[in-house]
Amino acid sequence: MAYYKREGIYHCDFTVNGQRYRQTLETTDWREAKKREDELKARAREGKLASGITAEFSRLFFDLAADRYLAEVAVQRPGSLRPSAQKPGGDPRKSWEGDLIERLRPFFVGKRLNQITADDVRTYQAERIGRGKHPNTVNHEVKALLRLLKRAKLISRIRDDVKLLRVKKEAKAVLTEAEKQRLFETASSNPEWQTAYWAALLTSNSTMRPVELKRLLWKDIDPFKRLVIVRRSKTDAGSRVIPLNPEAWNAVAGVKARADALGTYTPESHVFHRLWPKVEPGRPMGGWRSAWRSLRKAAGAANQEKGWEELPKLAKLRFYDLRHQAITEMLEAGVPEGVIREIAGHVDPAMTMHYSHPRLAARRAAVETLGRAQLHLGGESHVTNHVTKRLTAGYENSQPIESIGTPGVIRTPDPLLRR
């Protein structure tokens, strides 16, 4: 008999393909026990049932399992860790994956991995949305949970019943040339915004992510070829070499001048290093969030002296939108998508299109080229000869109307065409 009873609870013990499986069936009913055992055997034949060390991992409480999982991720993907966590004895929770797991921990604490159900996940989603979290944020957290369950060979139990939340795609804020000029003119006007100004110039002219700027060392910049080497990023494709245009190079020159003045320039120093509470070139700065919020608010405000109207779009512009801006501008300029992916560090070609939101003016210009092409035709086209003339010949009882911009004519086609 493959299943047996212990302290009133049925357990199973069977072998599939030479691998032995032993685990509780969590029922006191022999009929339900038999049904669950058959299901476990079917999953074992498909390679979806944990055994041995993996089975032991699946029985761990969430806290301990999460810590082990993050330690494994730190070894497999060291580039995903924050610089402080890469030192000996660093905390593996200080990473992108660690941030997501930490948000899951309070909800699933006290639960074993093999006790987590699809209902638990749906309850978690509802709770997070109830707290005002964005659906995309909740989706990232649920994906982290699914990766943890996949490590424990438990994902097949809930995969079909767990659905990610729908995320409404919103158009990204793409700036016009005048708006860009206004933004950077404002950013350069206040010495307290220098770091944010230089970082914005680099991102908008190189597509570098904020985390890549913070990890950038002086040895990663080639002053002779004017190149920057991105060694660590959020993805494997993020490691890349990016040429610097004059605007980006001016930003590098500004940061270099500050480093020379502070005496912090060494090849191993961070380009954007910590300045407060003390100058530490060996540690990356926390960021420029406060400065960015201040300068974008100033850029979006009305200014009678400069003749600026209020621009709410600038006042709400996210720093990361500058990366979207750079990708969109390259797409509109006709740069091949493969080249853009190499510069931006995208793995999936679809990701490039996800981040690109061409302006309406660019699309309007594109369709207007079709009209200009027709004007340059020397003779009448196939459509004119075989379609337009045939339809015109059958038109009767025309009446004038007012069309967009120019007067036009609407005609009633003959009965044959009405069919």
CSV table of C-alpha atoms in Angstrom, one decimal:
chain,number,residue,atom,x,y,z
A,1,MET,CA,0.0,0.0,0.0
A,2,ALA,CA,1.6,3.3,-1.1
A,3,TYR,CA,-0.2,5.4,1.5
A,4,TYR,CA,-0.5,4.9,5.2
A,5,LYS,CA,-1.9,6.5,8.3
A,6,ARG,CA,0.1,8.1,11.1
A,7,GLU,CA,-1.6,9.9,14.0
A,8,GLY,CA,-4.8,10.0,12.1
A,9,ILE,CA,-3.3,11.7,9.0
A,10,TYR,CA,-2.6,9.8,5.7
A,11,HIS,CA,0.9,9.9,4.2
A,12,CYS,CA,2.3,8.5,1.0
A,13,ASP,CA,5.5,6.7,0.1
A,14,PHE,CA,6.0,5.8,-3.6
A,15,THR,CA,8.8,5.6,-6.2
A,16,VAL,CA,8.7,7.1,-9.7
A,17,ASN,CA,11.6,6.7,-12.2
A,18,GLY,CA,13.8,5.5,-9.4
A,19,GLN,CA,13.1,8.5,-7.3
A,20,ARG,CA,11.4,8.0,-3.9
A,21,TYR,CA,8.8,10.4,-2.7
A,22,ARG,CA,7.5,10.7,0.9
A,23,GLN,CA,5.1,13.3,2.1
A,24,THR,CA,1.9,14.0,4.0
A,25,LEU,CA,-1.5,13.9,2.2
A,26,GLU,CA,-3.0,16.2,4.8
A,27,THR,CA,-6.3,14.3,5.1
A,28,THR,CA,-8.0,11.8,7.3
A,29,ASP,CA,-10.3,10.4,4.6
A,30,TRP,CA,-8.8,7.4,2.8
A,31,ARG,CA,-10.8,8.2,-0.4
A,32,GLU,CA,-9.3,11.7,-0.5
A,33,ALA,CA,-5.9,10.3,0.3
A,34,LYS,CA,-6.0,7.9,-2.6
A,35,LYS,CA,-7.1,10.8,-4.9
A,36,ARG,CA,-4.2,13.0,-3.7
A,37,GLU,CA,-1.7,10.2,-4.0
A,38,ASP,CA,-2.7,9.7,-7.7
A,39,GLU,CA,-2.3,13.4,-8.3
A,40,LEU,CA,1.2,13.4,-6.7
A,41,LYS,CA,2.3,10.4,-8.8
A,42,ALA,CA,1.1,12.2,-12.0
A,43,ARG,CA,3.1,15.3,-11.1
A,44,ALA,CA,6.1,13.2,-10.2
A,45,ARG,CA,6.0,11.6,-13.7
A,46,GLU,CA,6.0,15.1,-15.2
A,47,GLY,CA,9.0,16.2,-13.1
A,48,LYS,CA,6.9,18.7,-11.2
A,49,LEU,CA,7.1,17.1,-7.7
A,50,ALA,CA,9.9,18.0,-5.3
A,51,SER,CA,11.9,15.2,-3.8
A,52,GLY,CA,15.0,14.8,-1.6
A,53,ILE,CA,16.7,18.2,-0.8
A,54,THR,CA,14.1,20.1,-2.9
A,55,ALA,CA,11.3,18.5,-0.9
A,56,GLU,CA,13.0,19.5,2.3
A,57,PHE,CA,13.2,23.1,1.0
A,58,SER,CA,9.5,23.1,0.1
A,59,ARG,CA,8.6,22.3,3.7
A,60,LEU,CA,10.5,25.3,5.1
A,61,PHE,CA,8.7,28.2,6.6
A,62,PHE,CA,8.6,31.3,4.4
A,63,ASP,CA,11.2,33.2,6.4
A,64,LEU,CA,13.9,30.6,6.3
A,65,ALA,CA,13.2,29.6,2.6
A,66,ALA,CA,13.3,33.3,1.5
A,67,ASP,CA,16.7,33.7,3.2
A,68,ARG,CA,18.1,30.6,1.6
A,69,TYR,CA,16.7,31.6,-1.8
A,70,LEU,CA,18.2,35.1,-1.6
A,71,ALA,CA,21.6,33.7,-0.6
A,72,GLU,CA,21.5,31.5,-3.8
A,73,VAL,CA,20.5,34.5,-5.9
A,74,ALA,CA,23.5,36.4,-4.5
A,75,VAL,CA,25.8,33.7,-5.7
A,76,GLN,CA,24.2,33.2,-9.1
A,77,ARG,CA,23.6,36.9,-9.9
A,78,PRO,CA,26.1,38.9,-7.9
A,79,GLY,CA,25.6,41.9,-10.2
A,80,SER,CA,22.0,42.3,-8.9
A,81,LEU,CA,23.3,43.1,-5.4
A,82,ARG,CA,23.8,46.6,-4.2
A,83,PRO,CA,27.5,47.6,-3.7
A,84,SER,CA,27.3,47.4,0.1
A,85,ALA,CA,25.9,43.9,-0.1
A,86,GLN,CA,28.8,42.7,-2.4
A,87,LYS,CA,31.4,43.0,0.3
A,88,PRO,CA,32.2,39.9,2.4
A,89,GLY,CA,29.4,39.3,4.9
A,90,GLY,CA,27.0,41.6,3.0
A,91,ASP,CA,23.3,41.2,3.3
A,92,PRO,CA,21.8,39.4,0.3
A,93,ARG,CA,18.5,41.0,1.0
A,94,LYS,CA,19.9,44.3,-0.3
A,95,SER,CA,19.0,43.7,-3.9
A,96,TRP,CA,16.1,44.1,-6.3
A,97,GLU,CA,14.9,40.6,-5.6
A,98,GLY,CA,15.5,41.1,-1.8
A,99,ASP,CA,13.3,44.2,-1.9
A,100,LEU,CA,10.4,42.3,-3.4
A,101,ILE,CA,10.8,39.3,-1.0
A,102,GLU,CA,10.8,41.7,2.0
A,103,ARG,CA,7.4,43.0,0.9
A,104,LEU,CA,6.1,39.5,0.8
A,105,ARG,CA,7.6,38.4,4.2
A,106,PRO,CA,5.0,40.1,6.6
A,107,PHE,CA,2.1,38.5,4.8
A,108,PHE,CA,3.4,34.9,4.4
A,109,VAL,CA,5.4,34.7,7.7
A,110,GLY,CA,4.5,31.6,9.6
A,111,LYS,CA,3.5,29.7,6.5
A,112,ARG,CA,5.4,26.8,5.0
A,113,LEU,CA,6.0,27.1,1.2
A,114,ASN,CA,4.0,24.0,0.5
A,115,GLN,CA,1.0,25.5,2.3
A,116,ILE,CA,0.8,28.6,0.1
A,117,THR,CA,-2.2,28.4,-2.1
A,118,ALA,CA,-3.6,30.4,-5.0
A,119,ASP,CA,-6.2,31.8,-2.6
A,120,ASP,CA,-3.3,33.2,-0.5
A,121,VAL,CA,-1.8,34.9,-3.5
A,122,ARG,CA,-5.2,36.4,-4.5
A,123,THR,CA,-5.7,37.7,-0.9
A,124,TYR,CA,-2.2,39.2,-1.0
A,125,GLN,CA,-3.0,41.0,-4.3
A,126,ALA,CA,-6.2,42.4,-2.9
A,127,GLU,CA,-4.6,43.6,0.3
A,128,ARG,CA,-1.8,45.4,-1.6
A,129,ILE,CA,-4.2,47.0,-4.0
A,130,GLY,CA,-6.3,48.1,-1.0
A,131,ARG,CA,-3.2,49.9,0.4
A,132,GLY,CA,-3.0,51.9,-2.8
A,133,LYS,CA,-0.2,50.1,-4.5
A,134,HIS,CA,0.1,50.2,-8.2
A,135,PRO,CA,-0.9,46.9,-10.0
A,136,ASN,CA,2.4,46.7,-11.7
A,137,THR,CA,4.2,46.9,-8.3
A,138,VAL,CA,2.0,44.1,-7.0
A,139,ASN,CA,2.8,42.0,-10.1
A,140,HIS,CA,6.5,42.3,-9.5
A,141,GLU,CA,6.0,41.1,-6.0
A,142,VAL,CA,3.9,38.1,-7.1
A,143,LYS,CA,6.5,37.2,-9.7
A,144,ALA,CA,9.1,37.1,-7.0
A,145,LEU,CA,6.9,34.7,-5.0
A,146,LEU,CA,6.4,32.5,-8.0
A,147,ARG,CA,10.2,32.4,-8.6
A,148,LEU,CA,10.6,31.3,-4.9
A,149,LEU,CA,7.9,28.6,-5.4
A,150,LYS,CA,9.6,27.5,-8.6
A,151,ARG,CA,12.8,26.9,-6.7
A,152,ALA,CA,10.8,24.6,-4.4
A,153,LYS,CA,9.1,22.8,-7.3
A,154,LEU,CA,5.8,24.0,-6.1
A,155,ILE,CA,4.8,26.5,-8.8
A,156,SER,CA,2.8,23.9,-10.8
A,157,ARG,CA,0.3,23.7,-7.9
A,158,ILE,CA,-0.9,27.3,-8.3
A,159,ARG,CA,0.3,28.5,-11.7
A,160,ASP,CA,-3.0,28.0,-13.5
A,161,ASP,CA,-5.0,29.7,-10.7
A,162,VAL,CA,-2.8,32.7,-10.2
A,163,LYS,CA,-3.4,35.6,-12.6
A,164,LEU,CA,-1.4,38.8,-12.7
A,165,LEU,CA,-3.3,42.1,-12.3
A,166,ARG,CA,-4.2,44.0,-15.4
A,167,VAL,CA,-2.1,47.1,-15.9
A,168,LYS,CA,-3.4,50.0,-17.8
A,169,LYS,CA,-0.8,51.2,-20.3
A,170,GLU,CA,-0.3,54.9,-19.9
A,171,ALA,CA,1.5,57.0,-22.5
A,172,LYS,CA,4.9,58.0,-21.2
A,173,ALA,CA,5.8,61.7,-20.9
A,174,VAL,CA,7.7,62.6,-24.1
A,175,LEU,CA,9.0,66.1,-24.1
A,176,THR,CA,9.2,68.4,-27.1
A,177,GLU,CA,12.5,70.2,-27.8
A,178,ALA,CA,11.3,73.4,-26.2
A,179,GLU,CA,10.2,71.5,-23.1
A,180,LYS,CA,13.6,69.7,-22.9
A,181,GLN,CA,15.4,73.0,-23.2
A,182,ARG,CA,13.3,74.5,-20.5
A,183,LEU,CA,13.9,71.5,-18.2
A,184,PHE,CA,17.7,71.6,-18.6
A,185,GLU,CA,17.9,75.4,-18.4
A,186,THR,CA,16.1,75.2,-15.1
A,187,ALA,CA,18.3,72.4,-13.8
A,188,SER,CA,21.5,74.2,-14.6
A,189,SER,CA,20.4,77.4,-12.9
A,190,ASN,CA,20.8,76.3,-9.3
A,191,PRO,CA,24.1,74.9,-7.9
A,192,GLU,CA,22.2,72.7,-5.5
A,193,TRP,CA,20.8,70.8,-8.5
A,194,GLN,CA,24.2,70.1,-10.1
A,195,THR,CA,24.2,66.4,-9.4
A,196,ALA,CA,20.7,65.9,-10.7
A,197,TYR,CA,21.5,68.1,-13.7
A,198,TRP,CA,24.5,66.0,-14.7
A,199,ALA,CA,22.7,62.7,-14.1
A,200,ALA,CA,19.8,63.9,-16.2
A,201,LEU,CA,22.1,64.9,-19.1
A,202,LEU,CA,23.7,61.4,-19.0
A,203,THR,CA,20.5,59.5,-18.9
A,204,SER,CA,18.8,61.5,-21.6
A,205,ASN,CA,21.8,61.2,-23.9
A,206,SER,CA,22.9,57.6,-23.1
A,207,THR,CA,19.8,55.8,-21.8
A,208,MET,CA,21.7,54.8,-18.6
A,209,ARG,CA,19.5,53.8,-15.7
A,210,PRO,CA,19.8,55.6,-12.4
A,211,VAL,CA,21.2,52.5,-10.8
A,212,GLU,CA,23.8,52.3,-13.5
A,213,LEU,CA,24.9,55.8,-12.9
A,214,LYS,CA,25.2,55.2,-9.1
A,215,ARG,CA,27.4,52.1,-9.8
A,216,LEU,CA,29.6,53.9,-12.4
A,217,LEU,CA,33.4,54.1,-11.5
A,218,TRP,CA,35.9,56.5,-13.1
A,219,LYS,CA,37.8,53.5,-14.6
A,220,ASP,CA,34.6,52.7,-16.5
A,221,ILE,CA,34.9,55.9,-18.6
A,222,ASP,CA,37.4,56.0,-21.5
A,223,PRO,CA,38.3,59.7,-22.0
A,224,PHE,CA,40.1,59.1,-25.2
A,225,LYS,CA,37.4,57.3,-27.1
A,226,ARG,CA,34.7,59.0,-25.1
A,227,LEU,CA,33.0,55.7,-24.1
A,228,VAL,CA,31.3,54.5,-20.9
A,229,ILE,CA,31.4,50.8,-19.9
A,230,VAL,CA,28.3,49.7,-18.0
A,231,ARG,CA,29.6,46.6,-16.1
A,232,ARG,CA,26.6,45.9,-13.8
A,233,SER,CA,22.9,46.5,-14.3
A,234,LYS,CA,19.5,45.0,-13.4
A,235,THR,CA,19.8,42.5,-16.3
A,236,ASP,CA,22.5,40.6,-18.0
A,237,ALA,CA,21.9,42.6,-21.2
A,238,GLY,CA,22.6,45.7,-19.2
A,239,SER,CA,26.3,45.2,-19.5
A,240,ARG,CA,27.3,47.2,-22.5
A,241,VAL,CA,29.5,49.9,-24.0
A,242,ILE,CA,27.9,53.3,-24.8
A,243,PRO,CA,29.5,56.1,-26.9
A,244,LEU,CA,29.1,59.6,-25.3
A,245,ASN,CA,27.8,62.5,-27.4
A,246,PRO,CA,28.9,66.1,-26.6
A,247,GLU,CA,26.1,66.7,-24.2
A,248,ALA,CA,26.8,63.5,-22.2
A,249,TRP,CA,30.5,64.3,-22.3
A,250,ASN,CA,29.9,67.8,-20.9
A,251,ALA,CA,28.1,66.2,-17.9
A,252,VAL,CA,31.1,63.9,-17.3
A,253,ALA,CA,33.4,66.9,-17.5
A,254,GLY,CA,31.3,68.7,-14.9
A,255,VAL,CA,31.5,65.7,-12.5
A,256,LYS,CA,35.2,65.4,-13.1
A,257,ALA,CA,35.8,69.0,-12.2
A,258,ARG,CA,34.0,68.5,-8.9
A,259,ALA,CA,36.0,65.4,-8.2
A,260,ASP,CA,39.2,67.2,-8.8
A,261,ALA,CA,38.1,70.1,-6.5
A,262,LEU,CA,37.3,67.6,-3.8
A,263,GLY,CA,40.4,65.5,-4.4
A,264,THR,CA,38.3,62.3,-4.8
A,265,TYR,CA,39.3,61.3,-8.3
A,266,THR,CA,40.8,57.8,-8.5
A,267,PRO,CA,40.0,55.0,-11.0
A,268,GLU,CA,38.3,53.0,-8.2
A,269,SER,CA,36.1,56.0,-7.0
A,270,HIS,CA,32.4,56.3,-7.9
A,271,VAL,CA,31.6,59.0,-10.4
A,272,PHE,CA,28.5,59.9,-8.3
A,273,HIS,CA,29.9,59.2,-4.8
A,274,ARG,CA,28.5,60.0,-1.4
A,275,LEU,CA,28.8,63.7,-0.4
A,276,TRP,CA,26.8,63.7,2.9
A,277,PRO,CA,27.2,63.4,5.8
A,278,LYS,CA,30.8,63.1,4.7
A,279,VAL,CA,32.6,62.8,1.4
A,280,GLU,CA,33.2,59.1,0.6
A,281,PRO,CA,34.4,58.4,-2.9
A,282,GLY,CA,34.3,54.6,-2.3
A,283,ARG,CA,30.6,54.6,-1.7
A,284,PRO,CA,27.8,55.5,-4.2
A,285,MET,CA,25.5,58.3,-3.4
A,286,GLY,CA,22.0,57.5,-2.3
A,287,GLY,CA,20.5,59.5,-5.1
A,288,TRP,CA,19.2,62.9,-6.2
A,289,ARG,CA,15.5,62.5,-5.5
A,290,SER,CA,15.0,65.7,-3.5
A,291,ALA,CA,16.9,67.8,-6.0
A,292,TRP,CA,15.0,66.3,-9.0
A,293,ARG,CA,11.6,67.0,-7.4
A,294,SER,CA,12.6,70.6,-6.7
A,295,LEU,CA,13.9,71.3,-10.2
A,296,ARG,CA,11.1,69.7,-12.0
A,297,LYS,CA,8.6,71.7,-9.9
A,298,ALA,CA,10.5,74.9,-10.8
A,299,ALA,CA,10.6,73.9,-14.5
A,300,GLY,CA,6.9,73.3,-14.6
A,301,ALA,CA,5.9,76.5,-12.9
A,302,ALA,CA,4.8,79.6,-14.7
A,303,ASN,CA,7.5,82.3,-15.1
A,304,GLN,CA,6.4,85.7,-16.4
A,305,GLU,CA,9.9,87.0,-16.6
A,306,LYS,CA,10.9,84.3,-19.0
A,307,GLY,CA,7.5,84.1,-20.7
A,308,TRP,CA,6.9,80.5,-19.5
A,309,GLU,CA,3.4,79.1,-19.1
A,310,GLU,CA,2.7,76.5,-16.5
A,311,LEU,CA,3.6,73.0,-17.6
A,312,PRO,CA,2.1,70.3,-15.3
A,313,LYS,CA,3.8,67.6,-17.5
A,314,LEU,CA,7.2,68.9,-16.5
A,315,ALA,CA,6.2,69.2,-12.8
A,316,LYS,CA,5.4,65.5,-12.7
A,317,LEU,CA,8.2,64.2,-15.0
A,318,ARG,CA,9.9,61.1,-13.5
A,319,PHE,CA,13.7,60.9,-13.8
A,320,TYR,CA,13.3,57.5,-15.5
A,321,ASP,CA,11.1,59.1,-18.2
A,322,LEU,CA,14.4,60.6,-19.5
A,323,ARG,CA,15.4,57.1,-20.5
A,324,HIS,CA,12.1,56.6,-22.3
A,325,GLN,CA,12.7,60.0,-24.0
A,326,ALA,CA,16.1,59.0,-25.3
A,327,ILE,CA,14.8,55.6,-26.7
A,328,THR,CA,11.8,57.3,-28.4
A,329,GLU,CA,14.0,60.0,-30.0
A,330,MET,CA,16.3,57.4,-31.5
A,331,LEU,CA,13.3,55.4,-32.8
A,332,GLU,CA,11.9,58.6,-34.4
A,333,ALA,CA,15.3,59.4,-35.9
A,334,GLY,CA,15.2,56.0,-37.7
A,335,VAL,CA,18.0,54.3,-35.7
A,336,PRO,CA,17.7,50.5,-36.2
A,337,GLU,CA,16.0,48.8,-33.3
A,338,GLY,CA,18.9,46.4,-32.9
A,339,VAL,CA,21.3,49.3,-32.3
A,340,ILE,CA,18.9,50.8,-29.8
A,341,ARG,CA,18.7,47.6,-27.8
A,342,GLU,CA,22.5,47.4,-27.6
A,343,ILE,CA,22.6,51.0,-26.3
A,344,ALA,CA,19.6,50.7,-23.9
A,345,GLY,CA,20.5,47.2,-22.7
A,346,HIS,CA,17.2,45.5,-23.6
A,347,VAL,CA,17.0,41.7,-23.9
A,348,ASP,CA,13.6,41.3,-25.5
A,349,PRO,CA,12.9,43.3,-28.8
A,350,ALA,CA,9.3,43.8,-27.5
A,351,MET,CA,10.8,45.8,-24.6
A,352,THR,CA,12.2,48.4,-26.9
A,353,MET,CA,8.7,49.0,-28.3
A,354,HIS,CA,7.2,49.0,-24.8
A,355,TYR,CA,9.4,51.9,-23.8
A,356,SER,CA,8.9,53.8,-27.0
A,357,HIS,CA,5.9,56.0,-27.4
A,358,PRO,CA,6.4,58.2,-30.5
A,359,ARG,CA,4.8,61.6,-30.5
A,360,LEU,CA,1.7,62.3,-32.5
A,361,ALA,CA,3.6,64.8,-34.5
A,362,ALA,CA,6.0,62.1,-35.7
A,363,ARG,CA,3.2,59.8,-36.7
A,364,ARG,CA,1.4,62.7,-38.5
A,365,ALA,CA,4.6,63.5,-40.4
A,366,ALA,CA,4.9,59.8,-41.3
A,367,VAL,CA,1.5,59.6,-42.9
A,368,GLU,CA,1.9,62.9,-44.6
A,369,THR,CA,4.8,61.5,-46.6
A,370,LEU,CA,2.3,59.2,-48.2
A,371,GLY,CA,0.4,62.2,-49.6
A,372,ARG,CA,3.6,63.8,-50.8
A,373,ALA,CA,4.6,60.6,-52.6
A,374,GLN,CA,1.3,60.6,-54.5
A,375,LEU,CA,1.9,64.2,-55.6
A,376,HIS,CA,5.2,63.3,-57.2
A,377,LEU,CA,3.8,60.5,-59.3
A,378,GLY,CA,4.2,61.3,-63.0
A,379,GLY,CA,1.0,59.6,-64.2
A,380,GLU,CA,-2.2,58.2,-62.8
A,381,SER,CA,-2.0,55.2,-60.4
A,382,HIS,CA,-3.7,51.8,-60.6
A,383,VAL,CA,-6.2,53.0,-57.9
A,384,THR,CA,-7.0,56.1,-59.9
A,385,ASN,CA,-7.6,54.2,-63.1
A,386,HIS,CA,-9.5,51.2,-61.8
A,387,VAL,CA,-11.2,52.3,-58.7
A,388,THR,CA,-11.6,56.1,-58.4
A,389,LYS,CA,-12.9,56.7,-61.9
A,390,ARG,CA,-15.3,53.8,-61.7
A,391,LEU,CA,-16.8,55.1,-58.5
A,392,THR,CA,-16.9,58.7,-59.8
A,393,ALA,CA,-18.8,57.6,-62.9
A,394,GLY,CA,-21.6,56.2,-60.7
A,395,TYR,CA,-22.0,59.2,-58.4
A,396,GLU,CA,-25.2,61.2,-58.7
A,397,ASN,CA,-27.0,64.0,-56.8
A,398,SER,CA,-23.9,65.6,-55.2
A,399,GLN,CA,-24.3,68.1,-52.3
A,400,PRO,CA,-21.7,70.5,-50.8
A,401,ILE,CA,-20.5,70.0,-47.2
A,402,GLU,CA,-17.9,71.6,-45.0
A,403,SER,CA,-14.9,69.3,-44.5
A,404,ILE,CA,-12.0,69.8,-42.1
A,405,GLY,CA,-10.2,72.9,-43.3
A,406,THR,CA,-11.4,72.9,-47.0
A,407,PRO,CA,-14.8,72.7,-48.7
A,408,GLY,CA,-15.7,69.3,-50.1
A,409,VAL,CA,-18.4,67.3,-51.9
A,410,ILE,CA,-20.3,64.3,-50.7
A,411,ARG,CA,-22.0,62.2,-53.4
A,412,THR,CA,-24.6,59.5,-53.2
A,413,PRO,CA,-23.5,56.4,-55.1
A,414,ASP,CA,-25.7,54.6,-57.4
A,415,PRO,CA,-27.9,51.7,-56.3
A,416,LEU,CA,-25.4,49.1,-57.4
A,417,LEU,CA,-22.8,50.5,-55.1
A,418,ARG,CA,-25.2,50.6,-52.2
A,419,ARG,CA,-25.4,46.8,-52.3
